[in-house]
Each structure stands twice: as C-alpha cells, then as structure tokens.
Amino acid sequence: MFRKIMYWTFVLPLLFSLGYAEKAYSFPGSDENMELPPFYSLAANDTAAEPETDTVSTAMPPATQYLVNKGDTLYKIARDFEIDVNDLMAFNNIGDPRGLTIGQVLKIPSGGTGSSSVKTQPKIIKKVINTTLTAYTAGFESTGKKASHPLYGITFSGLKAKEGRTIAVDPAVIPLGSTVFIEGIGIRKAEDIGSAIRGSRIDVFMNDLSQAQEFGVKKNVKVYLLDRENI
C-alpha cells in the first residue's frame, strides 16, 4: 500500500511533466524555416556585421615632407610627427641638429605620423598645430541666420559651405583658403570664420544639427597645414 501511495504521489507526476516539457533551441524536423535560434544568430552576426573601415586617410596626413619654418627645431619637428629625432636626422643626412634653415624641406620617416603609406600624392606640410575642434551648421543656432536670409549657408570667403570640405578658422593662425589635414577627419578647406573661433580652434561644418551637437568638443587634435604650392 505504501508503494502505491509513493507511486501516485511522486513518480507519476514526474513522468507526466517530462512528457510535456519543451526543448530549448530545438531545430525543426524539416528544411522549412531553417533559422538558428536568436541566441546563435546574434553571436554569428556580431562578427559578420563589423564593417571594414579604412582609417588610413584620416589617421595621418597625406605627406612625407615638412617645410621648415621660423622657430622650428629638429626636436620640435620630431615631436610633432611622433618620431625619434635621431631617425629624423639620419633620414635626412643631418649631422648637426642646429643646421636647419628656413624653407628647408625635410623627409619624414615612414614610422611617423606623416607616413608615406598613404595612398595619395605626397604633399609638403608647412605647419603642425594642436587644435580644439567643434562643429557648426548653417542654421540659426550656429550662425544666427535663418533659411530665408540671403547669406544663409554662405561662408566668409563667399563660397557655399559644404560638409566634408568647409571649416571655420582664425585667419591669424590658419589663413583663409588654406588646405589642412585634420587628424581623424581628413582634408578640409579654411573657408569661414566665426566670432568664437579664436586661436587654434577650428569649427568643422556639418549639415545636420544633431550630428554637430554630438560631435562635441575635441581637444588636442593635430592639424597639418599643407603647402599651397603642393596641393
């Protein structure tokens, strides 16, 4: 009698529950709707969805040469391009580090920021500047002009602002019309000015206000002023 009670109380309910239990992530028995469960699909897509990015064009300036300016030293140039001063001297056959002359063109070793691995025509860099970057649009929030204004979207140089090309600068630091390479962004043209753009600050033009706001403030960004005759 005791065994019957144990059977009806414990064993039979257990067998009943096992017969109706669902299997986790079981595959269908036919070829129809043969999709992996979401857990496995997500893991596979994490790898496949990674886009191939080419950051070479924005990580370093399209240049292998530097034009010596007043006040330059080999140590300063080496620091700007993040290379060893001895490598810079050896690469240019320089014996005396005090022998630089204004207008002299130095070749930058490939290990530096100005690596020749960039797939563009080499250009001469005139100046390296540590800058603070912000972003702006043609809208009222940035320029105080509405779309109905006759000069809406027109830069100080008279050109229509264009994303991917236009930046606002302080002409005392970067002359209007200059072409620069901004580290992490790429080549841009100094076409505009702004009341808040003073010193080594640069405003990057964007079409979308939310993107400009999301851009925020980026400090200590290297900007390379390219020689106009080699652009």
Coordinates of N, CA and C in Angstrom, one line a residue:
M1 N 0.8 -1.2 0.0 CA 0.0 0.0 0.0 C 0.9 1.3 0.0
F2 N 1.9 1.2 0.8 CA 2.8 2.4 0.9 C 3.5 2.7 -0.5
R3 N 3.9 1.6 -1.2 CA 4.5 1.8 -2.5 C 3.5 2.4 -3.5
K4 N 2.2 2.0 -3.5 CA 1.2 2.6 -4.4 C 1.1 4.1 -4.1
I5 N 1.1 4.5 -2.8 CA 0.9 5.9 -2.4 C 2.1 6.7 -3.0
M6 N 3.3 6.1 -2.8 CA 4.5 6.8 -3.3 C 4.5 7.0 -4.8
Y7 N 4.0 5.9 -5.5 CA 3.9 6.0 -7.0 C 3.0 7.1 -7.5
W8 N 1.8 7.1 -6.9 CA 0.8 8.2 -7.3 C 1.2 9.6 -6.9
T9 N 2.0 9.6 -5.8 CA 2.3 11.0 -5.2 C 3.5 11.6 -5.9
F10 N 4.5 10.8 -6.2 CA 5.8 11.4 -6.7 C 6.1 10.9 -8.1
V11 N 6.1 9.7 -8.4 CA 6.6 9.1 -9.7 C 5.7 9.5 -10.9
L12 N 4.4 9.3 -10.7 CA 3.5 9.6 -11.9 C 3.5 11.1 -12.2
P13 N 3.4 12.0 -11.3 CA 3.5 13.5 -11.7 C 4.8 13.8 -12.4
L14 N 5.9 13.2 -12.0 CA 7.2 13.5 -12.6 C 7.2 13.0 -14.0
L15 N 6.7 11.8 -14.3 CA 6.7 11.3 -15.7 C 5.8 12.2 -16.5
F16 N 4.7 12.6 -16.0 CA 3.7 13.5 -16.7 C 4.4 14.8 -17.1
S17 N 5.1 15.4 -16.2 CA 5.7 16.7 -16.5 C 6.8 16.6 -17.6
L18 N 7.6 15.4 -17.5 CA 8.6 15.2 -18.5 C 8.1 15.0 -19.9
G19 N 6.9 14.4 -20.0 CA 6.3 14.2 -21.3 C 5.9 15.4 -22.0
Y20 N 5.6 16.6 -21.3 CA 5.2 17.8 -21.9 C 6.2 18.9 -21.8
A21 N 7.4 18.6 -21.4 CA 8.4 19.6 -21.3 C 8.9 20.0 -22.7
E22 N 9.1 21.3 -23.0 CA 9.6 21.8 -24.3 C 11.1 21.8 -24.3
K23 N 11.7 21.5 -25.4 CA 13.2 21.5 -25.6 C 13.6 22.9 -25.9
A24 N 14.7 23.4 -25.3 CA 15.2 24.7 -25.6 C 16.1 24.6 -26.8
Y25 N 15.8 25.6 -27.8 CA 16.6 25.7 -29.1 C 16.6 24.4 -29.9
S26 N 15.5 23.7 -29.9 CA 15.4 22.5 -30.7 C 15.3 22.9 -32.2
F27 N 15.9 22.2 -33.1 CA 15.8 22.5 -34.5 C 14.6 21.9 -35.2
P28 N 14.0 22.5 -36.2 CA 12.9 21.9 -36.9 C 13.2 20.6 -37.6
G29 N 12.2 19.8 -37.8 CA 12.5 18.5 -38.4 C 12.5 18.5 -39.9
S30 N 12.1 19.7 -40.5 CA 12.1 19.8 -42.0 C 13.1 20.9 -42.4
D31 N 13.2 21.1 -43.7 CA 14.1 22.1 -44.3 C 13.4 23.5 -44.2
E32 N 12.1 23.6 -43.9 CA 11.4 24.8 -43.9 C 11.8 25.6 -42.7
N33 N 11.9 27.0 -42.9 CA 12.2 27.9 -41.7 C 13.4 27.4 -40.9
M34 N 14.4 27.0 -41.7 CA 15.7 26.6 -41.0 C 16.5 27.8 -40.6
E35 N 16.1 28.4 -39.5 CA 16.8 29.6 -38.9 C 17.3 29.2 -37.5
L36 N 18.5 29.7 -37.2 CA 19.1 29.4 -35.9 C 18.3 30.2 -34.9
P37 N 18.2 29.7 -33.7 CA 17.6 30.5 -32.6 C 18.2 31.9 -32.5
P38 N 17.5 32.9 -32.0 CA 18.1 34.2 -31.9 C 19.4 34.3 -31.2
F39 N 19.6 33.4 -30.2 CA 20.9 33.5 -29.4 C 22.0 33.2 -30.3
Y40 N 21.9 32.2 -31.2 CA 23.0 31.8 -32.1 C 23.1 32.8 -33.2
S41 N 22.0 33.3 -33.7 CA 22.0 34.2 -34.8 C 22.8 35.5 -34.4
L42 N 22.5 36.0 -33.2 CA 23.1 37.2 -32.7 C 24.7 37.0 -32.6
A43 N 25.1 35.9 -32.1 CA 26.5 35.6 -32.0 C 27.2 35.6 -33.3
A44 N 26.5 35.0 -34.3 CA 27.1 35.0 -35.7 C 27.2 36.4 -36.3
N45 N 26.1 37.2 -36.1 CA 26.0 38.5 -36.7 C 27.0 39.5 -36.1
D46 N 27.4 39.3 -34.9 CA 28.3 40.2 -34.2 C 29.6 40.2 -35.0
T47 N 30.0 39.1 -35.6 CA 31.3 39.0 -36.3 C 31.1 39.5 -37.7
A48 N 30.0 39.0 -38.3 CA 29.8 39.3 -39.8 C 29.4 40.8 -40.0
A49 N 28.8 41.4 -39.0 CA 28.3 42.8 -39.2 C 29.4 43.8 -39.1
E50 N 30.6 43.5 -38.7 CA 31.6 44.5 -38.5 C 32.0 45.0 -39.8
P51 N 31.8 46.3 -40.1 CA 32.2 46.9 -41.4 C 33.7 47.0 -41.5
E52 N 34.2 46.9 -42.7 CA 35.6 47.1 -43.0 C 35.8 48.6 -43.1
T53 N 36.7 49.1 -42.2 CA 37.0 50.5 -42.2 C 38.4 50.8 -42.7
D54 N 38.6 51.9 -43.4 CA 39.9 52.3 -43.8 C 40.1 53.6 -43.2
T55 N 40.9 53.6 -42.1 CA 41.1 54.8 -41.4 C 42.4 55.5 -41.8
V56 N 43.1 54.9 -42.8 CA 44.4 55.5 -43.1 C 44.3 56.9 -43.6
S57 N 43.2 57.2 -44.4 CA 43.1 58.5 -45.0 C 42.8 59.6 -43.9
T58 N 42.3 59.2 -42.7 CA 42.0 60.2 -41.7 C 43.0 60.1 -40.5
A59 N 43.8 59.1 -40.5 CA 44.7 58.9 -39.3 C 46.0 59.6 -39.5
M60 N 46.4 59.9 -40.7 CA 47.7 60.6 -40.9 C 47.6 61.5 -42.1
P61 N 48.4 62.5 -42.2 CA 48.3 63.5 -43.3 C 48.9 62.9 -44.6
P62 N 48.4 63.3 -45.7 CA 49.0 62.8 -47.0 C 50.3 63.6 -47.3
A63 N 51.3 63.3 -46.6 CA 52.6 64.0 -46.8 C 53.7 63.1 -46.3
T64 N 54.9 63.4 -46.9 CA 56.1 62.7 -46.4 C 57.2 63.7 -46.3
Q65 N 56.8 65.0 -46.4 CA 57.8 66.1 -46.3 C 57.3 67.2 -45.4
Y66 N 58.3 68.0 -44.8 CA 57.9 69.1 -44.0 C 58.7 70.3 -44.3
L67 N 58.1 71.4 -44.5 CA 58.8 72.7 -44.8 C 59.2 73.4 -43.5
V68 N 60.5 73.6 -43.3 CA 61.0 74.2 -42.1 C 60.6 75.7 -42.0
N69 N 60.0 76.1 -40.9 CA 59.5 77.4 -40.6 C 60.4 78.1 -39.6
K70 N 60.2 79.4 -39.4 CA 61.0 80.2 -38.4 C 60.6 79.6 -37.1
G71 N 61.7 79.4 -36.3 CA 61.5 78.9 -34.9 C 61.5 77.4 -34.8
D72 N 61.5 76.7 -35.9 CA 61.5 75.2 -35.9 C 62.8 74.7 -35.4
T73 N 62.8 73.6 -34.7 CA 64.0 72.8 -34.4 C 63.7 71.3 -34.7
L74 N 64.8 70.6 -34.8 CA 64.6 69.1 -35.2 C 63.8 68.4 -34.1
Y75 N 64.0 68.9 -32.8 CA 63.3 68.2 -31.7 C 61.8 68.5 -31.8
K76 N 61.5 69.8 -32.1 CA 60.1 70.1 -32.2 C 59.4 69.4 -33.4
I77 N 60.1 69.3 -34.5 CA 59.5 68.6 -35.7 C 59.3 67.1 -35.4
A78 N 60.3 66.5 -34.7 CA 60.3 65.1 -34.4 C 59.1 64.8 -33.4
R79 N 58.9 65.8 -32.5 CA 57.8 65.6 -31.5 C 56.4 65.7 -32.2
D80 N 56.3 66.7 -33.2 CA 55.1 66.9 -33.9 C 54.7 65.7 -34.7
F81 N 55.7 65.0 -35.2 CA 55.4 63.8 -36.1 C 55.5 62.5 -35.3
E82 N 55.8 62.6 -34.0 CA 55.9 61.5 -33.2 C 56.9 60.5 -33.7
I83 N 58.1 61.0 -33.9 CA 59.2 60.1 -34.4 C 60.4 60.5 -33.5
D84 N 61.4 59.6 -33.6 CA 62.7 59.8 -32.9 C 63.5 60.9 -33.6
V85 N 64.1 61.8 -32.9 CA 64.9 62.9 -33.6 C 66.1 62.3 -34.3
N86 N 66.7 61.2 -33.7 CA 67.8 60.6 -34.4 C 67.4 59.9 -35.7
D87 N 66.2 59.4 -35.8 CA 65.7 58.8 -37.0 C 65.5 59.9 -38.1
L88 N 65.0 61.1 -37.6 CA 64.8 62.2 -38.5 C 66.1 62.7 -39.1
M89 N 67.1 62.8 -38.2 CA 68.4 63.3 -38.6 C 69.0 62.3 -39.6
A90 N 69.0 61.0 -39.3 CA 69.6 60.0 -40.2 C 68.9 60.0 -41.5
F91 N 67.5 60.1 -41.5 CA 66.8 60.0 -42.7 C 67.1 61.2 -43.7
N92 N 67.5 62.3 -43.1 CA 67.8 63.5 -43.9 C 69.3 63.8 -44.0
N93 N 70.1 62.9 -43.5 CA 71.6 63.0 -43.6 C 72.0 64.3 -42.9
I94 N 71.5 64.6 -41.7 CA 71.8 65.8 -40.9 C 72.8 65.4 -39.8
G95 N 73.9 66.1 -39.8 CA 74.9 65.8 -38.8 C 74.8 66.7 -37.6
D96 N 74.5 68.0 -37.9 CA 74.4 69.0 -36.8 C 72.9 69.4 -36.7
P97 N 72.2 69.1 -35.5 CA 70.8 69.4 -35.4 C 70.6 70.9 -35.4
R98 N 71.6 71.8 -35.3 CA 71.4 73.2 -35.3 C 71.5 73.8 -36.7
G99 N 71.7 73.0 -37.7 CA 71.9 73.4 -39.0 C 70.7 73.6 -39.9
L100 N 69.5 73.7 -39.3 CA 68.3 73.8 -40.1 C 68.2 75.2 -40.6
T101 N 67.6 75.4 -41.8 CA 67.4 76.7 -42.5 C 65.9 76.8 -42.8
I102 N 65.4 78.0 -42.7 CA 64.0 78.3 -43.1 C 63.8 78.0 -44.6
G103 N 62.8 77.2 -44.9 CA 62.5 76.9 -46.3 C 63.1 75.5 -46.6
Q104 N 63.9 74.9 -45.7 CA 64.4 73.6 -46.0 C 63.3 72.6 -45.9
V105 N 63.3 71.6 -46.8 CA 62.3 70.5 -46.8 C 62.9 69.3 -46.3
L106 N 62.3 68.7 -45.2 CA 62.7 67.5 -44.6 C 61.8 66.4 -45.0
K107 N 62.4 65.2 -45.2 CA 61.6 64.0 -45.4 C 61.2 63.4 -44.1
I108 N 60.0 62.9 -43.9 CA 59.5 62.3 -42.7 C 59.6 60.8 -42.8
P109 N 60.3 60.1 -41.9 CA 60.4 58.7 -42.0 C 59.0 58.0 -41.9
S110 N 58.9 56.9 -42.5 CA 57.6 56.2 -42.6 C 57.0 55.8 -41.3
G111 N 57.8 55.7 -40.2 CA 57.3 55.4 -38.9 C 56.5 56.5 -38.3
G112 N 56.6 57.7 -38.8 CA 56.0 58.8 -38.2 C 54.6 59.0 -38.6
T113 N 53.9 60.1 -38.1 CA 52.5 60.3 -38.5 C 52.4 60.6 -39.9
G114 N 53.4 61.2 -40.5 CA 53.3 61.5 -42.0 C 53.8 60.4 -42.8
S115 N 53.4 59.2 -42.6 CA 53.9 58.0 -43.2 C 53.6 58.1 -44.7
S116 N 54.5 57.5 -45.5 CA 54.3 57.5 -47.0 C 53.4 56.4 -47.4
S117 N 52.8 55.6 -46.4 CA 51.9 54.6 -46.7 C 50.6 55.1 -47.2
V118 N 50.3 56.4 -47.0 CA 49.1 57.0 -47.5 C 49.0 56.9 -49.0
K119 N 47.9 56.5 -49.5 CA 47.8 56.2 -51.0 C 47.4 57.5 -51.7
T120 N 48.1 58.6 -51.5 CA 47.9 59.8 -52.2 C 49.2 60.4 -52.6
Q121 N 49.2 61.4 -53.5 CA 50.4 62.1 -53.9 C 51.0 62.8 -52.7
P122 N 52.3 62.6 -52.4 CA 52.9 63.3 -51.3 C 52.8 64.8 -51.4
K123 N 52.6 65.4 -50.2 CA 52.4 66.9 -50.1 C 53.3 67.4 -49.0
I124 N 53.7 68.6 -49.1 CA 54.6 69.2 -48.1 C 53.8 69.9 -47.0
I125 N 54.1 69.6 -45.8 CA 53.5 70.2 -44.6 C 54.2 71.4 -44.2
K126 N 53.5 72.5 -44.0 CA 54.1 73.8 -43.6 C 54.1 74.0 -42.1
K127 N 53.1 73.4 -41.4 CA 52.9 73.7 -40.0 C 52.1 72.6 -39.4
V128 N 52.4 72.3 -38.1 CA 51.7 71.4 -37.3 C 51.1 72.1 -36.1
I129 N 49.8 72.0 -35.9 CA 49.1 72.8 -34.9 C 48.3 71.9 -34.0
N130 N 48.3 72.0 -32.7 CA 47.4 71.3 -31.8 C 46.2 72.2 -31.6
T131 N 45.0 71.6 -32.0 CA 43.8 72.4 -32.0 C 42.7 71.8 -31.1
T132 N 41.7 72.6 -31.0 CA 40.4 72.2 -30.4 C 39.4 72.3 -31.4
L133 N 38.7 71.1 -31.6 CA 37.7 71.0 -32.7 C 36.2 71.1 -32.1
T134 N 35.4 71.9 -32.8 CA 34.0 71.9 -32.6 C 33.3 71.8 -33.9
A135 N 32.0 71.7 -34.0 CA 31.3 71.6 -35.2 C 30.1 72.7 -35.3
Y136 N 29.8 73.0 -36.5 CA 28.7 74.0 -36.7 C 27.9 73.7 -37.9
T137 N 26.7 74.3 -38.0 CA 25.9 74.2 -39.2 C 25.6 75.6 -39.8
A138 N 24.8 75.6 -40.8 CA 24.4 76.9 -41.4 C 23.2 77.4 -40.7
G139 N 22.6 76.7 -39.8 CA 21.4 77.1 -39.1 C 21.5 78.2 -38.1
F140 N 20.4 78.7 -37.6 CA 20.3 79.8 -36.7 C 21.1 79.6 -35.5
E141 N 21.1 78.3 -35.0 CA 21.8 78.0 -33.8 C 23.3 78.3 -33.8
S142 N 23.9 78.2 -35.0 CA 25.3 78.4 -35.2 C 25.7 79.8 -35.8
T143 N 24.9 80.2 -36.7 CA 25.2 81.5 -37.5 C 24.3 82.6 -37.2
G144 N 23.1 82.4 -36.6 CA 22.2 83.5 -36.3 C 21.4 83.8 -37.6
K145 N 21.5 83.0 -38.7 CA 20.8 83.2 -39.9 C 19.7 82.2 -40.1
K146 N 18.6 82.6 -40.6 CA 17.5 81.6 -40.9 C 17.6 81.3 -42.4
A147 N 16.9 80.3 -42.8 CA 17.0 79.8 -44.2 C 16.5 80.9 -45.2
S148 N 15.7 81.8 -44.8 CA 15.3 82.9 -45.6 C 16.3 84.0 -45.8
H149 N 17.4 84.0 -45.1 CA 18.4 85.0 -45.1 C 19.2 84.9 -46.5
P150 N 19.5 86.0 -47.1 CA 20.2 85.8 -48.4 C 21.6 85.3 -48.3
L151 N 22.2 85.3 -47.2 CA 23.5 84.8 -47.0 C 23.5 83.5 -46.2
Y152 N 22.4 82.9 -46.1 CA 22.3 81.6 -45.4 C 23.2 80.5 -46.1
G153 N 24.1 80.0 -45.3 CA 24.9 78.9 -45.8 C 26.1 79.4 -46.6
I154 N 26.3 80.7 -46.7 CA 27.4 81.3 -47.4 C 28.6 81.6 -46.4
T155 N 29.7 81.2 -46.7 CA 30.9 81.4 -45.8 C 31.5 82.8 -46.0
F156 N 32.4 83.1 -45.1 CA 33.1 84.4 -45.2 C 33.8 84.6 -46.5
S157 N 34.3 83.5 -47.1 CA 35.0 83.6 -48.3 C 34.1 83.7 -49.5
G158 N 32.8 83.6 -49.3 CA 31.9 83.8 -50.4 C 31.4 82.5 -51.0
L159 N 32.0 81.4 -50.6 CA 31.6 80.0 -51.1 C 30.4 79.5 -50.2
K160 N 29.6 78.6 -50.8 CA 28.6 77.9 -50.0 C 29.2 76.8 -49.2
A161 N 28.9 76.8 -47.9 CA 29.5 75.8 -47.0 C 29.2 74.4 -47.5
K162 N 30.1 73.5 -47.4 CA 29.9 72.2 -47.8 C 30.5 71.2 -46.8
E163 N 29.7 70.3 -46.4 CA 30.2 69.2 -45.4 C 31.2 68.4 -46.1
G164 N 32.3 68.1 -45.4 CA 33.4 67.3 -45.9 C 34.4 68.2 -46.6
R165 N 34.2 69.5 -46.6 CA 35.2 70.5 -47.1 C 35.4 71.7 -46.3
T166 N 34.3 72.3 -45.8 CA 34.4 73.6 -45.2 C 34.8 73.5 -43.7
I167 N 35.7 74.4 -43.2 CA 36.0 74.6 -41.8 C 36.1 76.1 -41.6
A168 N 35.8 76.5 -40.3 CA 35.9 77.9 -39.9 C 37.2 78.0 -39.0
V169 N 38.0 79.0 -39.3 CA 39.3 79.1 -38.6 C 39.5 80.6 -38.1
D170 N 40.6 80.7 -37.4 CA 41.1 82.1 -37.1 C 42.1 82.4 -38.1
P171 N 41.9 83.4 -39.0 CA 42.8 83.6 -40.1 C 44.2 84.0 -39.6
A172 N 44.4 84.4 -38.4 CA 45.7 84.7 -37.8 C 46.5 83.5 -37.6
V173 N 45.8 82.4 -37.5 CA 46.5 81.1 -37.2 C 46.6 80.3 -38.5
I174 N 45.4 80.1 -39.2 CA 45.3 79.4 -40.4 C 44.7 80.4 -41.5
P175 N 45.5 80.8 -42.4 CA 44.9 81.8 -43.4 C 43.7 81.2 -44.2
L176 N 42.8 82.1 -44.5 CA 41.6 81.6 -45.3 C 42.1 81.1 -46.7
G177 N 41.5 80.1 -47.2 CA 42.0 79.5 -48.4 C 43.0 78.4 -48.2
S178 N 43.5 78.2 -47.0 CA 44.4 77.1 -46.7 C 43.8 75.8 -46.8
T179 N 44.5 74.8 -47.1 CA 44.1 73.4 -47.1 C 44.8 72.7 -45.9
V180 N 44.1 72.1 -45.1 CA 44.7 71.4 -43.9 C 44.3 69.9 -43.9
F181 N 45.1 69.2 -43.1 CA 44.7 67.8 -42.8 C 44.4 67.7 -41.3
I182 N 43.2 67.3 -41.0 CA 42.8 67.2 -39.6 C 42.9 65.8 -39.2
E183 N 43.7 65.5 -38.2 CA 43.8 64.1 -37.7 C 42.5 63.5 -37.3
G184 N 42.2 62.3 -37.9 CA 41.0 61.6 -37.6 C 39.8 62.1 -38.4
I185 N 40.0 63.1 -39.2 CA 38.9 63.6 -40.0 C 39.2 63.6 -41.5
G186 N 40.4 64.2 -41.8 CA 40.8 64.2 -43.2 C 41.1 65.7 -43.7
I187 N 41.1 65.8 -45.0 CA 41.5 67.1 -45.6 C 40.2 68.0 -45.6
R188 N 40.5 69.3 -45.2 CA 39.4 70.3 -45.2 C 40.0 71.6 -45.7
K189 N 39.1 72.6 -46.1 CA 39.5 73.9 -46.6 C 39.0 75.0 -45.6
A190 N 39.9 75.9 -45.3 CA 39.6 77.0 -44.5 C 38.8 78.1 -45.3
E191 N 37.5 78.1 -45.1 CA 36.7 79.0 -45.9 C 35.8 79.9 -45.1
D192 N 35.8 79.7 -43.8 CA 34.9 80.5 -43.0 C 35.6 81.0 -41.7
I193 N 35.0 82.0 -41.0 CA 35.4 82.4 -39.7 C 34.2 82.5 -38.8
G194 N 34.5 82.7 -37.5 CA 33.4 82.8 -36.6 C 33.9 83.6 -35.4
S195 N 32.9 84.3 -34.7 CA 33.2 85.1 -33.6 C 33.8 84.4 -32.4
A196 N 33.5 83.1 -32.3 CA 34.0 82.2 -31.2 C 35.3 81.5 -31.6
I197 N 35.6 81.6 -32.9 CA 36.8 80.8 -33.4 C 38.0 81.7 -33.3
R198 N 38.8 81.5 -32.2 CA 40.0 82.3 -32.0 C 41.1 81.4 -31.6
G199 N 42.3 81.8 -32.1 CA 43.5 81.0 -31.8 C 43.5 79.7 -32.6
S200 N 43.9 78.6 -31.9 CA 44.0 77.3 -32.6 C 42.7 76.5 -32.5
R201 N 41.6 77.2 -32.5 CA 40.3 76.5 -32.5 C 39.7 76.4 -34.0
I202 N 39.1 75.3 -34.3 CA 38.6 75.0 -35.6 C 37.1 74.6 -35.5
D203 N 36.2 75.1 -36.3 CA 34.9 74.7 -36.4 C 34.7 73.9 -37.7
V204 N 34.2 72.7 -37.6 CA 34.0 71.8 -38.7 C 32.6 71.9 -39.2
F205 N 32.3 72.2 -40.5 CA 31.0 72.4 -40.9 C 30.3 71.0 -41.1
M206 N 29.0 70.9 -40.7 CA 28.2 69.8 -40.9 C 26.8 70.2 -41.3
N207 N 26.1 69.4 -42.0 CA 24.7 69.7 -42.5 C 23.7 69.5 -41.4
D208 N 23.9 68.5 -40.6 CA 22.9 68.1 -39.6 C 23.2 68.6 -38.2
L209 N 22.3 69.3 -37.6 CA 22.5 69.9 -36.3 C 22.7 68.9 -35.2
S210 N 22.0 67.8 -35.2 CA 22.2 66.7 -34.2 C 23.6 66.1 -34.3
Q211 N 24.1 66.0 -35.5 CA 25.4 65.4 -35.6 C 26.5 66.4 -35.1
A212 N 26.2 67.7 -35.4 CA 27.2 68.7 -35.0 C 27.2 68.8 -33.4
Q213 N 26.0 68.7 -32.8 CA 26.0 68.7 -31.3 C 26.6 67.4 -30.8
E214 N 26.4 66.3 -31.4 CA 27.0 65.1 -31.0 C 28.5 65.1 -31.1
F215 N 29.0 65.8 -32.1 CA 30.5 66.0 -32.3 C 31.2 66.5 -31.1
G216 N 30.5 67.5 -30.4 CA 31.1 68.0 -29.1 C 32.3 68.8 -29.3
V217 N 33.2 68.7 -28.3 CA 34.5 69.4 -28.3 C 35.6 68.4 -28.2
K218 N 36.5 68.4 -29.2 CA 37.6 67.5 -29.2 C 38.9 68.3 -29.0
K219 N 39.6 68.0 -28.0 CA 40.8 68.8 -27.7 C 42.1 68.1 -28.1
N220 N 43.2 68.9 -28.3 CA 44.5 68.4 -28.6 C 44.5 67.5 -29.9
V221 N 43.8 68.0 -30.9 CA 43.8 67.3 -32.2 C 44.8 68.0 -33.1
K222 N 45.7 67.1 -33.7 CA 46.7 67.7 -34.6 C 46.1 68.1 -36.0
V223 N 46.5 69.2 -36.4 CA 46.1 69.7 -37.7 C 47.4 70.1 -38.5
Y224 N 47.5 69.6 -39.7 CA 48.6 69.8 -40.6 C 48.3 70.8 -41.7
L225 N 49.0 71.9 -41.7 CA 48.8 73.0 -42.7 C 49.6 72.6 -43.9
L226 N 48.9 72.3 -45.0 CA 49.6 71.9 -46.3 C 50.1 73.1 -47.1
D227 N 51.2 72.9 -47.7 CA 51.8 74.0 -48.5 C 51.0 74.1 -49.8
R228 N 50.6 75.4 -50.1 CA 49.6 75.6 -51.1 C 50.2 75.3 -52.5
E229 N 51.5 75.4 -52.7 CA 52.1 75.1 -54.0 C 52.1 73.6 -54.3
N230 N 51.8 72.8 -53.3 CA 51.9 71.3 -53.5 C 50.6 70.7 -53.3
I231 N 49.5 71.4 -53.4 CA 48.1 70.9 -53.3 C 47.5 70.6 -54.6

